[in-house]
PDB file of C-alpha atoms in Angstrom:
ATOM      1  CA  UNK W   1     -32.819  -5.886  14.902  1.00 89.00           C
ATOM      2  CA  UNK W   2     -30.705  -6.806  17.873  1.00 92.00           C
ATOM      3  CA  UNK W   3     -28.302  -4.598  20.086  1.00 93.00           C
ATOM      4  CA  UNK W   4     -25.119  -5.479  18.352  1.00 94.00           C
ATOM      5  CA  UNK W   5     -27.110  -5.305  14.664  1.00 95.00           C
ATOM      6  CA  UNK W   6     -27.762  -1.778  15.340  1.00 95.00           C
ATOM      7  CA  UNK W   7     -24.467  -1.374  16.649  1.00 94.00           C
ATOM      8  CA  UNK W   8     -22.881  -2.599  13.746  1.00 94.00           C
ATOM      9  CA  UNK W   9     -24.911  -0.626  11.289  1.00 96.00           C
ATOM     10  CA  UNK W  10     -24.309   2.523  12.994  1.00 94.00           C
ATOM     11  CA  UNK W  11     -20.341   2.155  13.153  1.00 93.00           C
ATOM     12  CA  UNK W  12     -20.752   1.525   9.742  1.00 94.00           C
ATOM     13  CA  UNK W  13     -23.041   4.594   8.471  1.00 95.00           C
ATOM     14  CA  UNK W  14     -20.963   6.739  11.180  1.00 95.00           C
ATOM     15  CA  UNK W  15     -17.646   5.975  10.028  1.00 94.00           C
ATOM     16  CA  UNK W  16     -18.517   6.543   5.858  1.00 95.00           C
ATOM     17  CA  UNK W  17     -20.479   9.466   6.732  1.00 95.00           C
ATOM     18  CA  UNK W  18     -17.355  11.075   8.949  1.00 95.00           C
ATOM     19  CA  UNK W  19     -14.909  10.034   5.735  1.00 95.00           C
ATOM     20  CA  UNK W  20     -17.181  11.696   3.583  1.00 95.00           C
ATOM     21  CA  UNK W  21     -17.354  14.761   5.517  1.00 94.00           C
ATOM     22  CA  UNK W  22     -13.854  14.692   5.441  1.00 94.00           C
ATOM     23  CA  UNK W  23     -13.503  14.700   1.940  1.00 91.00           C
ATOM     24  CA  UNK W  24     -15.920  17.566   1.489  1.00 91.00           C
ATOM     25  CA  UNK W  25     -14.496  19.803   3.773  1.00 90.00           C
ATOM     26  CA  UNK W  26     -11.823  20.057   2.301  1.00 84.00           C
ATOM     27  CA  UNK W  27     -13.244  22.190   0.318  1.00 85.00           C
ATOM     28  CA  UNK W  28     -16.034  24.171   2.324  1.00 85.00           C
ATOM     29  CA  UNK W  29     -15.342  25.836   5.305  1.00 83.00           C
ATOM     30  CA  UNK W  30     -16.757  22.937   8.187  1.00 89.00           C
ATOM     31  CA  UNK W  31     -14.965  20.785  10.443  1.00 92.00           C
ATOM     32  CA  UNK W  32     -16.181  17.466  11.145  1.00 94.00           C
ATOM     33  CA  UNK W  33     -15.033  15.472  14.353  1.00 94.00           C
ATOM     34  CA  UNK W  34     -16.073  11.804  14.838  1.00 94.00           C
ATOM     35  CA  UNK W  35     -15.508  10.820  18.571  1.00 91.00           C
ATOM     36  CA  UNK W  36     -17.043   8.453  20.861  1.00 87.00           C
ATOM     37  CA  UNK W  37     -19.714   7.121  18.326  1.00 88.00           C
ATOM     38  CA  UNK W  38     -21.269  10.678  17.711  1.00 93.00           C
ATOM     39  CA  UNK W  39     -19.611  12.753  15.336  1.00 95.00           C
ATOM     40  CA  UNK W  40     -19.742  16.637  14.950  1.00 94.00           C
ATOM     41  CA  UNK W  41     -19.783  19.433  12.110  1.00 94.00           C
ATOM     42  CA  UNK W  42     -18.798  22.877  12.893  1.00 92.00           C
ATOM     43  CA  UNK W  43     -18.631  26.144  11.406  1.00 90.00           C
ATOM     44  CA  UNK W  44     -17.320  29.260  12.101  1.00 83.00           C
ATOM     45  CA  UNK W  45     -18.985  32.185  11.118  1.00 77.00           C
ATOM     46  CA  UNK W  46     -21.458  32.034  12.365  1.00 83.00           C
ATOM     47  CA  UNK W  47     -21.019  29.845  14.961  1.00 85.00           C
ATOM     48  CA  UNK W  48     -23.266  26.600  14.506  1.00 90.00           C
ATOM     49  CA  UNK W  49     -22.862  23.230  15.202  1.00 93.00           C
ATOM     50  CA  UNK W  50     -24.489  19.790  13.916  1.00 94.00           C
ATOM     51  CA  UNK W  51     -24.557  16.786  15.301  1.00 96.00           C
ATOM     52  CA  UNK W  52     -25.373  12.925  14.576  1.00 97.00           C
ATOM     53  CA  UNK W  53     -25.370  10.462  16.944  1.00 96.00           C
ATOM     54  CA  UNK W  54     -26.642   6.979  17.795  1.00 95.00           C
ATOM     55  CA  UNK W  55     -29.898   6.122  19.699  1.00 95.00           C
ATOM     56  CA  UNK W  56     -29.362   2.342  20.984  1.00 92.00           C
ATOM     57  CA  UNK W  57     -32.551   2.559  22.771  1.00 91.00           C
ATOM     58  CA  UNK W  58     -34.560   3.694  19.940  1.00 95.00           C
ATOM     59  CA  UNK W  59     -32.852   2.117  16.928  1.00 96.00           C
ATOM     60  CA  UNK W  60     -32.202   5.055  15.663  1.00 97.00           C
ATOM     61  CA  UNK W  61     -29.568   7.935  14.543  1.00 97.00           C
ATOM     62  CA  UNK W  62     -30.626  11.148  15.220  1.00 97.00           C
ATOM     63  CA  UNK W  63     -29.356  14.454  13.528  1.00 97.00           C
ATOM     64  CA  UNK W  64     -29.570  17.942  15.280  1.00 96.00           C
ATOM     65  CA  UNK W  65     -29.109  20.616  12.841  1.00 93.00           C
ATOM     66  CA  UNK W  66     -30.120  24.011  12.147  1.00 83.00           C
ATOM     67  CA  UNK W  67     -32.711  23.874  15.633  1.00 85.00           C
ATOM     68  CA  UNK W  68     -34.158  21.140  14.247  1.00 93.00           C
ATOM     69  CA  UNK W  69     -33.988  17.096  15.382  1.00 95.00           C
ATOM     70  CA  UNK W  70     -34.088  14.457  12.850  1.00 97.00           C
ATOM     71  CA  UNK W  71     -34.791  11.319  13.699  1.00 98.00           C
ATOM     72  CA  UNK W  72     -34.017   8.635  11.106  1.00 98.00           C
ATOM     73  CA  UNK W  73     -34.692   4.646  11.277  1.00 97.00           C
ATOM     74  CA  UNK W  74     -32.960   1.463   9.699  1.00 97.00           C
ATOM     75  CA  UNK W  75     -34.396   0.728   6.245  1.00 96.00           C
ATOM     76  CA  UNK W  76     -33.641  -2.533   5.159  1.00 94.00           C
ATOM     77  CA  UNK W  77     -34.555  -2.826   1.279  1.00 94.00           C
ATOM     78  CA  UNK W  78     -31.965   0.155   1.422  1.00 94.00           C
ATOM     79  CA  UNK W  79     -29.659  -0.833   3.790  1.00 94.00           C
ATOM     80  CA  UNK W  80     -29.005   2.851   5.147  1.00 96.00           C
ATOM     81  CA  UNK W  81     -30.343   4.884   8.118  1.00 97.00           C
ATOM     82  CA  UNK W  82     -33.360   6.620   6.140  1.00 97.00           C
ATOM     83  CA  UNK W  83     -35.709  10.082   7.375  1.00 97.00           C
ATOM     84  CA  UNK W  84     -39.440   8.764   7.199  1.00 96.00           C
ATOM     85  CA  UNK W  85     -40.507  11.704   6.397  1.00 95.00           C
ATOM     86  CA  UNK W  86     -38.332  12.656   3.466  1.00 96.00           C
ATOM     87  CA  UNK W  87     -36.793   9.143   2.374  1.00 97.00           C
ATOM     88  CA  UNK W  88     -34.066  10.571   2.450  1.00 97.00           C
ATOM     89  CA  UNK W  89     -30.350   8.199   3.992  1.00 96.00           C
ATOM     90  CA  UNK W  90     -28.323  10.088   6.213  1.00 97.00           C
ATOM     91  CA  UNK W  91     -25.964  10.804   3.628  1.00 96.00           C
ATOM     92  CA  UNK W  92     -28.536  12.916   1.568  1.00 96.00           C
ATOM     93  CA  UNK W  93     -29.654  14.498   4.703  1.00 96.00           C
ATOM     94  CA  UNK W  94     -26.641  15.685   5.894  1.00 95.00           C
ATOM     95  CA  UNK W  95     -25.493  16.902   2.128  1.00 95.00           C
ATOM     96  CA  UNK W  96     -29.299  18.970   1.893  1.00 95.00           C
ATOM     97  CA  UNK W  97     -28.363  20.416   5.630  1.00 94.00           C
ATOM     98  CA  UNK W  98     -25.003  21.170   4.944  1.00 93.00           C
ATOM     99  CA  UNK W  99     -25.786  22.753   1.053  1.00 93.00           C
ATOM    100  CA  UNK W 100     -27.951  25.076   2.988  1.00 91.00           C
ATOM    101  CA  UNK W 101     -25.811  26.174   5.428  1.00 90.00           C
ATOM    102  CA  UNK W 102     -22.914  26.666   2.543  1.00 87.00           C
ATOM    103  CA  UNK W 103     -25.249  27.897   0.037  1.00 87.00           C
ATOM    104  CA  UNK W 104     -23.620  25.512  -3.064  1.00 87.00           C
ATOM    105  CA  UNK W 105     -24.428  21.466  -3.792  1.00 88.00           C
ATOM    106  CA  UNK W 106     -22.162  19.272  -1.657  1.00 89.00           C
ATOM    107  CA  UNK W 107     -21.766  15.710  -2.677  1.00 85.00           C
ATOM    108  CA  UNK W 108     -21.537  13.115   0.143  1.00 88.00           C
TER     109      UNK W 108
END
Protein backbone atom coordinates (compact mmCIF):
# COMPACT_ATOMS: atom_id res chain seq x y z
CA UNK A 1 0.00 0.00 0.00
CA UNK A 2 1.42 3.40 -0.76
CA UNK A 3 1.39 6.72 1.37
CA UNK A 4 -1.58 8.30 -0.26
CA UNK A 5 -3.48 4.56 -0.36
CA UNK A 6 -3.35 4.54 3.29
CA UNK A 7 -4.20 8.01 3.37
CA UNK A 8 -7.15 7.59 1.47
CA UNK A 9 -8.43 4.60 3.32
CA UNK A 10 -8.08 6.19 6.57
CA UNK A 11 -10.07 9.51 5.61
CA UNK A 12 -12.45 7.20 4.52
CA UNK A 13 -12.87 4.71 7.67
CA UNK A 14 -12.32 8.05 9.87
CA UNK A 15 -14.91 10.07 8.42
CA UNK A 16 -17.90 6.99 8.45
CA UNK A 17 -16.76 5.99 11.75
CA UNK A 18 -17.06 9.88 13.18
CA UNK A 19 -20.76 10.00 11.27
CA UNK A 20 -21.60 6.97 12.91
CA UNK A 21 -20.62 8.06 16.23
CA UNK A 22 -22.60 10.87 15.60
CA UNK A 23 -25.61 9.15 15.00
CA UNK A 24 -25.27 7.02 18.10
CA UNK A 25 -24.71 9.58 20.42
CA UNK A 26 -27.43 10.94 20.02
CA UNK A 27 -28.70 8.72 22.01
CA UNK A 28 -25.98 7.66 24.69
CA UNK A 29 -24.33 10.00 26.68
CA UNK A 30 -20.60 10.39 24.53
CA UNK A 31 -19.30 13.06 22.51
CA UNK A 32 -17.34 12.35 19.57
CA UNK A 33 -14.96 15.05 17.96
CA UNK A 34 -13.19 14.34 14.62
CA UNK A 35 -10.29 16.90 14.17
CA UNK A 36 -7.08 16.87 12.46
CA UNK A 37 -7.35 13.18 11.18
CA UNK A 38 -7.76 11.69 14.79
CA UNK A 39 -11.04 11.76 16.18
CA UNK A 40 -12.13 11.58 19.92
CA UNK A 41 -15.00 10.03 22.21
CA UNK A 42 -15.67 11.41 25.53
CA UNK A 43 -17.68 10.82 28.46
CA UNK A 44 -18.53 12.41 31.40
CA UNK A 45 -19.04 10.59 34.36
CA UNK A 46 -16.63 9.28 34.79
CA UNK A 47 -14.31 11.05 33.00
CA UNK A 48 -12.72 8.82 30.12
CA UNK A 49 -11.65 9.43 26.88
CA UNK A 50 -11.03 7.23 23.58
CA UNK A 51 -9.22 7.85 20.88
CA UNK A 52 -8.50 6.62 17.13
CA UNK A 53 -6.06 7.89 15.10
CA UNK A 54 -3.91 7.20 12.04
CA UNK A 55 -0.39 5.60 12.01
CA UNK A 56 1.17 6.63 8.45
CA UNK A 57 4.33 5.05 9.44
CA UNK A 58 2.91 1.83 10.41
CA UNK A 59 -0.11 1.44 8.13
CA UNK A 60 -2.13 1.36 10.69
CA UNK A 61 -5.12 2.98 12.91
CA UNK A 62 -4.69 2.62 16.32
CA UNK A 63 -7.48 2.82 19.07
CA UNK A 64 -6.71 3.78 22.78
CA UNK A 65 -9.52 2.86 24.93
CA UNK A 66 -10.26 1.76 28.29
CA UNK A 67 -5.99 1.64 29.11
CA UNK A 68 -5.71 -0.45 26.45
CA UNK A 69 -4.00 0.19 22.66
CA UNK A 70 -5.41 -1.44 19.71
CA UNK A 71 -3.65 -1.65 16.89
CA UNK A 72 -5.57 -2.61 13.74
CA UNK A 73 -4.18 -3.21 9.99
CA UNK A 74 -5.71 -2.82 6.36
CA UNK A 75 -7.54 -6.00 5.32
CA UNK A 76 -8.11 -6.13 1.86
CA UNK A 77 -10.66 -9.12 1.10
CA UNK A 78 -12.63 -6.80 3.62
CA UNK A 79 -11.79 -3.60 2.67
CA UNK A 80 -11.86 -2.14 6.38
CA UNK A 81 -9.18 -1.46 9.04
CA UNK A 82 -9.48 -4.99 10.89
CA UNK A 83 -7.95 -6.08 14.83
CA UNK A 84 -5.74 -9.28 14.10
CA UNK A 85 -6.44 -10.50 17.00
CA UNK A 86 -10.20 -10.37 17.13
CA UNK A 87 -11.16 -9.87 13.29
CA UNK A 88 -12.92 -7.54 14.27
CA UNK A 89 -13.22 -3.70 11.62
CA UNK A 90 -12.97 -0.70 13.50
CA UNK A 91 -16.51 -0.22 13.42
CA UNK A 92 -17.21 -3.43 15.55
CA UNK A 93 -14.41 -2.49 17.77
CA UNK A 94 -15.38 0.71 18.64
CA UNK A 95 -19.31 -0.47 19.05
CA UNK A 96 -17.85 -3.64 21.62
CA UNK A 97 -15.68 -0.67 23.48
CA UNK A 98 -18.26 1.71 23.58
CA UNK A 99 -21.30 -1.10 24.63
CA UNK A 100 -19.05 -1.68 27.54
CA UNK A 101 -18.52 1.52 28.66
CA UNK A 102 -22.55 2.25 28.23
CA UNK A 103 -23.54 -1.05 29.40
CA UNK A 104 -26.41 -1.59 26.33
CA UNK A 105 -25.66 -2.82 22.40
CA UNK A 106 -24.72 0.18 20.24
CA UNK A 107 -24.98 -0.22 16.55
CA UNK A 108 -22.27 1.49 14.43
Amino acid sequence: MTDSEFQLRCDTAMTDLNKALLRAAEAHEFDPDFQAGALTVEFEEPREKYVVSPQAPAFQVWVSARVKSYKLDWEDARQAFVLPATGQTLKELMADLLQQRIGEPIAL
